[in-house]
PDB file of C-alpha atoms in Angstrom:
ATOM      1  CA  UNK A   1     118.398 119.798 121.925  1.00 50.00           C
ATOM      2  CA  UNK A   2     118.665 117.546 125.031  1.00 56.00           C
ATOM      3  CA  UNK A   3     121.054 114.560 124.822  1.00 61.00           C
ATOM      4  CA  UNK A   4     120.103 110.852 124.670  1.00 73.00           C
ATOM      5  CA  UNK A   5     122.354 108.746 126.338  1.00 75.00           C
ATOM      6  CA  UNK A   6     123.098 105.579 124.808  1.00 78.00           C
ATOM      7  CA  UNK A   7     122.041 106.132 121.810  1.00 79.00           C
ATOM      8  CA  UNK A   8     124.443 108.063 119.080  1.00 77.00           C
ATOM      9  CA  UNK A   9     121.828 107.341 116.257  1.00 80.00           C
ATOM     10  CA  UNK A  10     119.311 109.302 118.380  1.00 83.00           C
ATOM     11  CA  UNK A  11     121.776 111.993 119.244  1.00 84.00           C
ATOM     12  CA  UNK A  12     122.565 112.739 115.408  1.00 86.00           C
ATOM     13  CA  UNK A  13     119.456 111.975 114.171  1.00 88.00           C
ATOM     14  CA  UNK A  14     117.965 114.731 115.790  1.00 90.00           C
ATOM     15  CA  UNK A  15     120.874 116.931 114.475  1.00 92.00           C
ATOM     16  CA  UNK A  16     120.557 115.810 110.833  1.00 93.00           C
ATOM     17  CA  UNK A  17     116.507 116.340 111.096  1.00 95.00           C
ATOM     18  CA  UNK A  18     116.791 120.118 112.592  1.00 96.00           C
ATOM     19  CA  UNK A  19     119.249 121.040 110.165  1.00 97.00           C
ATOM     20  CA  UNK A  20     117.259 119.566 107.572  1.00 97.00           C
ATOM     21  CA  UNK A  21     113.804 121.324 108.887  1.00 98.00           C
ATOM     22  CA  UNK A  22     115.905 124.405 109.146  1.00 98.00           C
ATOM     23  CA  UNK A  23     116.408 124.560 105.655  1.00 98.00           C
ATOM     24  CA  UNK A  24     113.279 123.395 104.737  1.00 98.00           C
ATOM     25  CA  UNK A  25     111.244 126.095 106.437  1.00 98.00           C
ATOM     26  CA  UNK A  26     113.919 128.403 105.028  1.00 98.00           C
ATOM     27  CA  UNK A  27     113.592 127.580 101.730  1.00 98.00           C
ATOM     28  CA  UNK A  28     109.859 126.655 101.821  1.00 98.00           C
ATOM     29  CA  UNK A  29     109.723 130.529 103.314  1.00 98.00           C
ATOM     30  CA  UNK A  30     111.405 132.107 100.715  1.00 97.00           C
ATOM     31  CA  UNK A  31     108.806 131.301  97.789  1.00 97.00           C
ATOM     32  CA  UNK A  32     105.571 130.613 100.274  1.00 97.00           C
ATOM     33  CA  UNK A  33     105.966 133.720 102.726  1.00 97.00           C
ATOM     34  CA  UNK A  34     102.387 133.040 103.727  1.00 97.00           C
ATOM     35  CA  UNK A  35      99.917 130.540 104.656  1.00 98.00           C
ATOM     36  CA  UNK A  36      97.624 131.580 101.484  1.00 98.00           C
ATOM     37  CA  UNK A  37     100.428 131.036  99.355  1.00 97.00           C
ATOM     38  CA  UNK A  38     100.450 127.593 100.474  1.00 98.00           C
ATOM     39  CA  UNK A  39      96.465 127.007  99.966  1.00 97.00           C
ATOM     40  CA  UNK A  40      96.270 128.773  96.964  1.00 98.00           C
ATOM     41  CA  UNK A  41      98.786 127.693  95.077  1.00 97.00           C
ATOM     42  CA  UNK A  42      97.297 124.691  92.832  1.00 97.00           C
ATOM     43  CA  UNK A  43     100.622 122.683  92.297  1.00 97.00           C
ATOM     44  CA  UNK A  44     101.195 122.084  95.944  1.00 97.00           C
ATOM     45  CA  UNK A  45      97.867 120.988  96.188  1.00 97.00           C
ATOM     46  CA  UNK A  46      97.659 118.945  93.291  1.00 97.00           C
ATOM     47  CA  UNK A  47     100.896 117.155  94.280  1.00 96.00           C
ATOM     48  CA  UNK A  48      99.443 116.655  98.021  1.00 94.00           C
ATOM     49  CA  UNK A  49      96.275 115.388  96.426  1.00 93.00           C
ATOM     50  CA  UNK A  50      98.034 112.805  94.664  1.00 94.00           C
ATOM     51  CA  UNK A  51     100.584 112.022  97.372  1.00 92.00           C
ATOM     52  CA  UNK A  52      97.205 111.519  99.680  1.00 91.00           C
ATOM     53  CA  UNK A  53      94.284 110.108  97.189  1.00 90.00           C
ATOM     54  CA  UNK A  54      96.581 108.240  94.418  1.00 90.00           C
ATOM     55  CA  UNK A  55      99.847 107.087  95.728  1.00 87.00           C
ATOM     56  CA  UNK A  56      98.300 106.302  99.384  1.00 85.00           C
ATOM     57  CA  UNK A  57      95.012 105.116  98.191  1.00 84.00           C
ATOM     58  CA  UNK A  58      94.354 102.701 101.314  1.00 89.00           C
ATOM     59  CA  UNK A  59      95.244 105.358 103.599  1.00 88.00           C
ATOM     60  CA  UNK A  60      93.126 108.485 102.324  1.00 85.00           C
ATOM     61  CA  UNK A  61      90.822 108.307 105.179  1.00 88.00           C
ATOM     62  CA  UNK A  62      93.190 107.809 107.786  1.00 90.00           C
ATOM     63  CA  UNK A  63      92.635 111.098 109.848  1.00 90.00           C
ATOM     64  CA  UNK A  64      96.723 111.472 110.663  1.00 89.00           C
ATOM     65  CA  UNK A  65      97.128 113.574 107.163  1.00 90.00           C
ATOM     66  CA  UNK A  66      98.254 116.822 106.881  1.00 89.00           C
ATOM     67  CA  UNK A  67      95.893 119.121 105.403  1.00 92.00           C
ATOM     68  CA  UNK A  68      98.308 121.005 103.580  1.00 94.00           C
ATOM     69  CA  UNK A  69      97.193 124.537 103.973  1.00 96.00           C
ATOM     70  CA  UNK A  70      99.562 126.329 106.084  1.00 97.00           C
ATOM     71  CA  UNK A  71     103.088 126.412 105.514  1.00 98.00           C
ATOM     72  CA  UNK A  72     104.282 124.500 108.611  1.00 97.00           C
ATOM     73  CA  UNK A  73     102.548 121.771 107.222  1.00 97.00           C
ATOM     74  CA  UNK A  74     104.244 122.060 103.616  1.00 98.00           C
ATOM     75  CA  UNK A  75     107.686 122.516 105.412  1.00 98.00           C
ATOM     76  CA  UNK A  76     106.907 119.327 107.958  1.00 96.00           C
ATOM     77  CA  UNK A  77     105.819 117.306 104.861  1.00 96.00           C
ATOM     78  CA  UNK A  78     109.419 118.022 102.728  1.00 97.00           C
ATOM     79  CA  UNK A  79     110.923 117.372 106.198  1.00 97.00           C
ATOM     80  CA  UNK A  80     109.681 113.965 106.649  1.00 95.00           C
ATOM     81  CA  UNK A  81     110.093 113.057 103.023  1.00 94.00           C
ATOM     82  CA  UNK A  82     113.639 114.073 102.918  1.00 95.00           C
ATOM     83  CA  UNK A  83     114.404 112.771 106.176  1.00 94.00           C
ATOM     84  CA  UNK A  84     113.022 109.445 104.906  1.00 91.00           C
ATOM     85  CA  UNK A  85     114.912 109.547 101.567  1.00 90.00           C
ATOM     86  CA  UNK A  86     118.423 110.656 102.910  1.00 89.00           C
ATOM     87  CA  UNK A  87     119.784 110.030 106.754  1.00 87.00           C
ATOM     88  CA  UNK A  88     117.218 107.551 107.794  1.00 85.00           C
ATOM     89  CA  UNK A  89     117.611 105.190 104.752  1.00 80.00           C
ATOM     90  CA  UNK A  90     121.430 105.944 104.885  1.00 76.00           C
ATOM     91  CA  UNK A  91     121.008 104.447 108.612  1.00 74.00           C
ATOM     92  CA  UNK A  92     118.458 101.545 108.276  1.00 73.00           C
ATOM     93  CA  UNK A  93     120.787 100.278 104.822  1.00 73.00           C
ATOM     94  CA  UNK A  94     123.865 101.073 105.904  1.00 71.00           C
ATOM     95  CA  UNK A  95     124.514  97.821 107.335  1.00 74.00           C
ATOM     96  CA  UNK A  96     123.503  96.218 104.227  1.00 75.00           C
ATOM     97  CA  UNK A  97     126.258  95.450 102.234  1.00 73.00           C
ATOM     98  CA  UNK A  98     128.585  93.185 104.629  1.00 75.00           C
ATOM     99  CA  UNK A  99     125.435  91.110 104.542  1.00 75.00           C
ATOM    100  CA  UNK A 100     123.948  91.079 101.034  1.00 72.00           C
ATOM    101  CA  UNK A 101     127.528  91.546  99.598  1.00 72.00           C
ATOM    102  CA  UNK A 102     128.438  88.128 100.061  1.00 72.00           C
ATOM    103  CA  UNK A 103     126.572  86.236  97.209  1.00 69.00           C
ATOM    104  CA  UNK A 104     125.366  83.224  99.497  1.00 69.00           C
ATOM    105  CA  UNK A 105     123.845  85.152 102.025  1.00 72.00           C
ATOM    106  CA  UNK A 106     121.336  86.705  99.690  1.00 70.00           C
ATOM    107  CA  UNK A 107     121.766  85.526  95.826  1.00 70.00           C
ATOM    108  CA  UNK A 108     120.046  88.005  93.385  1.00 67.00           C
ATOM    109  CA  UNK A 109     118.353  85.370  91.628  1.00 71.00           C
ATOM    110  CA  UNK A 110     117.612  81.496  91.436  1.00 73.00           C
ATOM    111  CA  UNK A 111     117.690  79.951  88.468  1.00 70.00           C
ATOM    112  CA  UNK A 112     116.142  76.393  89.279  1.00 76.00           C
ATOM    113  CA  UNK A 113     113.279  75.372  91.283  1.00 81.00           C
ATOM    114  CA  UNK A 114     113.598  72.997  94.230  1.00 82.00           C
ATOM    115  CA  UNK A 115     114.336  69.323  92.359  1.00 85.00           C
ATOM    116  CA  UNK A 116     111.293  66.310  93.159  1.00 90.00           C
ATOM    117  CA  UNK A 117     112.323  63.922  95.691  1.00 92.00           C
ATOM    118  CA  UNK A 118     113.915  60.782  93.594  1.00 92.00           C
ATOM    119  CA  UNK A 119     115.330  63.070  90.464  1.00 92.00           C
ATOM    120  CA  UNK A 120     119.296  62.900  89.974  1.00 90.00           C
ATOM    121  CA  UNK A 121     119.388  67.008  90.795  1.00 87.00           C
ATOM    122  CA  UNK A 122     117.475  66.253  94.338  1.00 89.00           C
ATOM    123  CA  UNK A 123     120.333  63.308  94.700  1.00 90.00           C
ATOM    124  CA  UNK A 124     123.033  66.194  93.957  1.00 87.00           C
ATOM    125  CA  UNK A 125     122.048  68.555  96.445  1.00 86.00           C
ATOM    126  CA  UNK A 126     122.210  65.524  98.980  1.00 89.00           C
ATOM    127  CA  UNK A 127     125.527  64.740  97.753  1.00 91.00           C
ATOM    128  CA  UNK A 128     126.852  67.965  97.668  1.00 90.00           C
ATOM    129  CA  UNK A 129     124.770  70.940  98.783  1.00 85.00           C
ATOM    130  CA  UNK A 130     127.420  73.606  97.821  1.00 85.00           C
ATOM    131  CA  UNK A 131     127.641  72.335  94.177  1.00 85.00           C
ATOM    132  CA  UNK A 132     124.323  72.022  93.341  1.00 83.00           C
ATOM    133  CA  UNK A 133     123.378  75.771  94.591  1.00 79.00           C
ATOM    134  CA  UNK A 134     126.168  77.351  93.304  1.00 79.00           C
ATOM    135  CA  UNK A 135     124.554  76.100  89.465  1.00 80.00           C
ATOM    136  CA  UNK A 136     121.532  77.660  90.602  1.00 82.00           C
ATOM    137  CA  UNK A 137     122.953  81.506  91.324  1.00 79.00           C
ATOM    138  CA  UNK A 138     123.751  84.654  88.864  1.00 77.00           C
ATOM    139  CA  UNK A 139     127.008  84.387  86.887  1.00 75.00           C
ATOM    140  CA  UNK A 140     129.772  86.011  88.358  1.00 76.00           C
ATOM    141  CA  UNK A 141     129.338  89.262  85.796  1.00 82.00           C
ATOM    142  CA  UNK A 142     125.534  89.049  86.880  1.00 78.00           C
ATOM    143  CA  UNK A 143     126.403  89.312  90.533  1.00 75.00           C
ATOM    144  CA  UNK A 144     129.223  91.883  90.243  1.00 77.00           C
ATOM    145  CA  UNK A 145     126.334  94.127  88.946  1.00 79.00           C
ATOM    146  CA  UNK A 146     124.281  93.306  91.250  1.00 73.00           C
ATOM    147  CA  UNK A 147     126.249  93.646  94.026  1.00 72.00           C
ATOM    148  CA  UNK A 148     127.481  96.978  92.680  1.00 76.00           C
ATOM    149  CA  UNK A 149     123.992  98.615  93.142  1.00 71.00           C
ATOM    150  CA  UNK A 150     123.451  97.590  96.810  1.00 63.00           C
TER     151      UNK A 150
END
């Protein structure tokens, strides 16, 4: 695997994903040795049927898909999904929680709508802009769950 310079996510990105297709086509091998395996067997295709016509209605026609018939396309398909679901997530979200774990940067919920112009809540937000949003955010049990799940 050549080496991007610059760029550590790159660099073990393309680590985590080969071990990850490595194990993949291993595993994939052991119970689909063949191609026909793959085609024939109806679960796959059901599941890749639903993956394609149900959960990806708007994109059924797109001509990018898979056709799911061969097992390097079963094996690429678990690749991408895991990939997706484990070290890329881990590395988009990962930066998250300095952010979002600080209540005012990103409350979980507001309890109030904006105030009118002229009403005695609009006034206290002019008077004091901390006050009035702090009454609009979770309770502090409310937000220690909340931030416990980020």
């Amino acid at each position: 695997m050549g080496r991007i310079n610059d760029y550590p996510y790159a660099v073990d990105g393309l680590e985590i994903w080969s071990t990850i297709e490595t194990w993949v086509t291993e595993y994939c091998s052991f119970y689909y040795p063949s191609d026909e395996t793959v085609k024939n067997n109806n679960k796959i295709q059901s599941w890749w049927s639903e993956v394609k016509n149900e959960d990806h209605d708007d994109l059924r026609n797109d001509t990018w898909w898979l056709e799911m018939i061969t097992l390097i396309n079963l094996t690429q398909a678990c690749t991408i999904i895991i990939w997706i679901a484990s070290a890329f997530d881990a590395a988009v979200n990962f930066g998250q929680y300095p952010y979002v774990g600080y209540l005012s940067n990103r409350p979980t919920v507001s309890h109030r709508f904006m105030p009118e112009p002229g009403t005695k809540k609009y006034d206290d937000i002019e008077n004091d802009s901390n006050l009035a949003f702090l009454k609009t955010i979770t309770a502090q049990f409310q937000t220690l769950m909340g931030v416990s799940f980020i």
